XYZ file of C-alpha atoms in Angstrom:
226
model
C 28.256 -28.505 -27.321
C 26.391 -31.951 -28.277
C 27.947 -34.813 -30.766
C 24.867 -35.057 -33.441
C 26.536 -37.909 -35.794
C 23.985 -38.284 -39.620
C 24.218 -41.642 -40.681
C 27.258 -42.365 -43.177
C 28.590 -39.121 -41.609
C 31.616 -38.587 -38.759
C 29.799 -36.745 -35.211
C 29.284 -33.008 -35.894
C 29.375 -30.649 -33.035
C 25.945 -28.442 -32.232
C 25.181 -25.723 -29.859
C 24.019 -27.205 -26.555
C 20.034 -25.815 -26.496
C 19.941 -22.631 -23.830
C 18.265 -22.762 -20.851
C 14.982 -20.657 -21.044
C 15.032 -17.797 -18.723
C 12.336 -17.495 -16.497
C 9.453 -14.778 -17.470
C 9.406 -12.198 -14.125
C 6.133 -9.979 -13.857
C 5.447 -8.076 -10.938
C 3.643 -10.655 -9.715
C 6.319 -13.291 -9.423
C 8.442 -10.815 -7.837
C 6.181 -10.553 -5.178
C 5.413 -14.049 -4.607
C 9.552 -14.752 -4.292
C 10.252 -11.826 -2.360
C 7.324 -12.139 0.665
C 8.620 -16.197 0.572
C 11.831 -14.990 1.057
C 10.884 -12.922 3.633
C 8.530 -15.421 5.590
C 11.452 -17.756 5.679
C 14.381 -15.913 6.044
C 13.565 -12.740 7.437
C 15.405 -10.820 4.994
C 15.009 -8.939 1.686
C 17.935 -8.446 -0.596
C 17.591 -7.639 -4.431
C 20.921 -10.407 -4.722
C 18.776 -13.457 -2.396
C 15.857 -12.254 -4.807
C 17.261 -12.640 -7.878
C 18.981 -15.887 -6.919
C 15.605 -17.414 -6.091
C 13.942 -15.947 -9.336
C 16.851 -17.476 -11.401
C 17.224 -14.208 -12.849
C 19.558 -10.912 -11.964
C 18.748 -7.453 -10.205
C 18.978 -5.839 -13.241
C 15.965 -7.781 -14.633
C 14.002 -7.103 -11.027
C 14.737 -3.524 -11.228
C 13.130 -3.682 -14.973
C 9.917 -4.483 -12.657
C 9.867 -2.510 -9.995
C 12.796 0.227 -9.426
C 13.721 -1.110 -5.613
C 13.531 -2.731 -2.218
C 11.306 -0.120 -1.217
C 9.085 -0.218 -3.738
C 9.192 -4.162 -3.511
C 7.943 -3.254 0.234
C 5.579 -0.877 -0.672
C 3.990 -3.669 -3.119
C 3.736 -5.733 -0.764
C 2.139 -3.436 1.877
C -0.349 -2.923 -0.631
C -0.992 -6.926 -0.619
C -1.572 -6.624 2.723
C -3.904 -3.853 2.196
C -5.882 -5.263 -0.219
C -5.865 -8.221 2.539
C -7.636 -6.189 4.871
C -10.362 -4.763 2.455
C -12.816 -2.405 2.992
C -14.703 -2.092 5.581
C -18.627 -0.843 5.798
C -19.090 2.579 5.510
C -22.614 2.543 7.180
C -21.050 1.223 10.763
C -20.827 2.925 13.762
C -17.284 4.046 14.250
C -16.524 1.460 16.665
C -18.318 -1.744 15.175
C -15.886 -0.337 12.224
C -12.963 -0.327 14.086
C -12.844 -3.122 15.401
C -13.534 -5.151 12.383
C -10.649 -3.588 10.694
C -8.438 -4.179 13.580
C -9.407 -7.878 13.264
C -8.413 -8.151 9.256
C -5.347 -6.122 10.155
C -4.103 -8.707 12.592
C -4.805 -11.802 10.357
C -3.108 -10.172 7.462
C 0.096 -9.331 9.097
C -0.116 -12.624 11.454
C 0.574 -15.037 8.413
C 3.524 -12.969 7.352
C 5.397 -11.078 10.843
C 8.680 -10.936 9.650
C 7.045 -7.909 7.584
C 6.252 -6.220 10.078
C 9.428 -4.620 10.764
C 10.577 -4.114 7.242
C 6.926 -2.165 6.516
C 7.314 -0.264 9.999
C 10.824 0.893 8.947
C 9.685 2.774 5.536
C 7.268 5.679 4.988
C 3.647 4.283 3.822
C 2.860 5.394 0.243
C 0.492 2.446 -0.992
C -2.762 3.966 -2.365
C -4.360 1.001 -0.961
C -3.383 1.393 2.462
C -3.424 5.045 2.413
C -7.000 4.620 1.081
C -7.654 2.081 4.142
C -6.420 4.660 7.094
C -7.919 7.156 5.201
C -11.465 5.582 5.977
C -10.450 4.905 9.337
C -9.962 8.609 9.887
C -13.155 9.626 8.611
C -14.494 6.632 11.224
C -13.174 8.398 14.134
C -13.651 11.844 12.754
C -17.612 10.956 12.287
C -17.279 9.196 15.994
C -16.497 12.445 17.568
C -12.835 12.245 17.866
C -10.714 15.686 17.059
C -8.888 16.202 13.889
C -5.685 17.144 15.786
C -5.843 13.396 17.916
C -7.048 10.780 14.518
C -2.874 10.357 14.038
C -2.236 9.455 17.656
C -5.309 7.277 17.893
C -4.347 5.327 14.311
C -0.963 5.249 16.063
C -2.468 3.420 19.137
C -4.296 1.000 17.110
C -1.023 0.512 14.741
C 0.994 -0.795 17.571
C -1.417 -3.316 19.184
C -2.742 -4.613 16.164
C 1.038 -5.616 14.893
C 2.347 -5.976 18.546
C -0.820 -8.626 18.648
C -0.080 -9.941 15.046
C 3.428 -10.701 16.097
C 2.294 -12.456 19.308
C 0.882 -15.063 16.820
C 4.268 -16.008 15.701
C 5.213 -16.677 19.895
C 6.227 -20.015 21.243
C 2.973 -21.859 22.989
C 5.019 -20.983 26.306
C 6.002 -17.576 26.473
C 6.844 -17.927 30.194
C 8.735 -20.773 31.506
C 10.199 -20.275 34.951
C 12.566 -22.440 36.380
C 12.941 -23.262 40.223
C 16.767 -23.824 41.279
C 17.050 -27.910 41.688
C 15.741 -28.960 44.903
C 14.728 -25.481 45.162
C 11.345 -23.236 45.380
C 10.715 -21.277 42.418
C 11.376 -18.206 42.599
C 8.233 -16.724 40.714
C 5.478 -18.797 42.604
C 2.680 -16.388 41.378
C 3.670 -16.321 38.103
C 4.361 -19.800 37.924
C 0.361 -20.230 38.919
C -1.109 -17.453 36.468
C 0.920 -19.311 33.733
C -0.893 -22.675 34.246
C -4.182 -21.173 34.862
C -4.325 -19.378 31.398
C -4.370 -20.682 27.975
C -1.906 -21.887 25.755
C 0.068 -20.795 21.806
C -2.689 -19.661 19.721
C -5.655 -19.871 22.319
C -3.810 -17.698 24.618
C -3.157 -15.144 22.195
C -6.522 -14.990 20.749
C -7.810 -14.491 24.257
C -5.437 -11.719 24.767
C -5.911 -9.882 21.876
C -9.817 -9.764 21.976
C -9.240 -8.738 25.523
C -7.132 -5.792 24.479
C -9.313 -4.598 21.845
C -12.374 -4.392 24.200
C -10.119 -2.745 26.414
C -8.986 -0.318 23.518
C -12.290 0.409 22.145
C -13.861 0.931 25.779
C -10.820 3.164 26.410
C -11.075 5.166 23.613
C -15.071 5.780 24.372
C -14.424 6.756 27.985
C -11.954 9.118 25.999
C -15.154 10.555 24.028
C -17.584 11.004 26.953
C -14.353 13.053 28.928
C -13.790 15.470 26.399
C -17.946 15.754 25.776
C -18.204 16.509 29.872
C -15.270 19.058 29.533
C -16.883 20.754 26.539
């Protein structure tokens, strides 16, 4: 309550003015929730609503869940990624998407396992592997291997997308003081390579030539055994 005193008058009490609640839309739920999850890690509907300023309740008047919170925000991620070219050759095409895939999950890795743990359902993503199948399928590749190969490509795309998020040393032996060090060649491959993000770059376009070479040299086999 607030003292409003009219002149000539004694103070009269009034109702303090309410705080407006803040207006959630899907949208905001999104933003809060991947911010939440870039800097904690975590996604609970409580955390959530405390950072919205609103309650569950209100969230679940949105969007019915965590998972479907998730699922939303694989299909940001998707719609990160894009489309890619239909008229490339299935490798060009591959590796292109490969590329987005990595950037998209590399600004956001504490996703990663979250998305990984839960069943994909987003039309958008579903949409994107879907045209990655037909890639491969048009490339030559059999029906009964597309799954394993999109697995393949699933694990070093987000194992390099998580690299991203690495220290600039990875390896840092130590030699006992007054000591040799026990890892000498190690030690020597360390300071002859690259560094944080230049390192990681290098190694990821080095294990997508490797992958896409691999996966050709798959091809010609199973043409020669035909």
């Amino acid at each position: 309550m607030v003292a409003i005193t009219v002149k000539g008058s004694s103070p009269v009490n009034a109702p303090a003015p309410r705080r407006r609640k803040r207006l959630l839309s899907v949208e905001a739920i999104l933003d809060a929730a991947l911010a939440l999850v870039d800097e904690t890690g975590r996604l609970t509907m409580g955390e959530l609503a405390t950072r919205l300023g609103s309650s569950a309740s209100s969230i679940y008047h949105h969007l019915p869940g965590r998972d479907a919170i998730l699922e939303a925000l694989r299909d940001r991620m998707g719609q990160a990624i894009g489309a890619i070219p239909a008229d490339q050759p299935w490798d060009t095409g591959l590796a292109l998407w490969v590329r987005r895939y990595r950037d998209a999950f590399a600004a956001h890795p504490n996703l990663i396992p979250m998305l990984t743990g839960q069943t994909i359902t987003d039309p958008t993503v579903l949409a994107s592997y879907e045209q990655v199948t037909g890639m491969l399928l048009r490339g030559g590749f059999g029906e009964d291997e597309v799954v394993l190969w999109l697995s393949v490509v699933d694990n070093f795309t987000l194992g390099s997308a998580l690299d991203l998020a690495a220290p600039d040393d990875v390896w840092s032996p130590s030699a006992p003081a007054g000591g040799e060090s026990p890892t000498p060649r190690m030690d020597a491959a360390v300071r002859a390579a690259p560094r944080g993000r230049e390192r990681a770059d290098a190694a990821f376009e080095l294990g997508l030539t490797a992958l896409v070479a691999g996966m050709r040299a798959h091809l010609d086999a199973a043409a020669d055994n035909g």
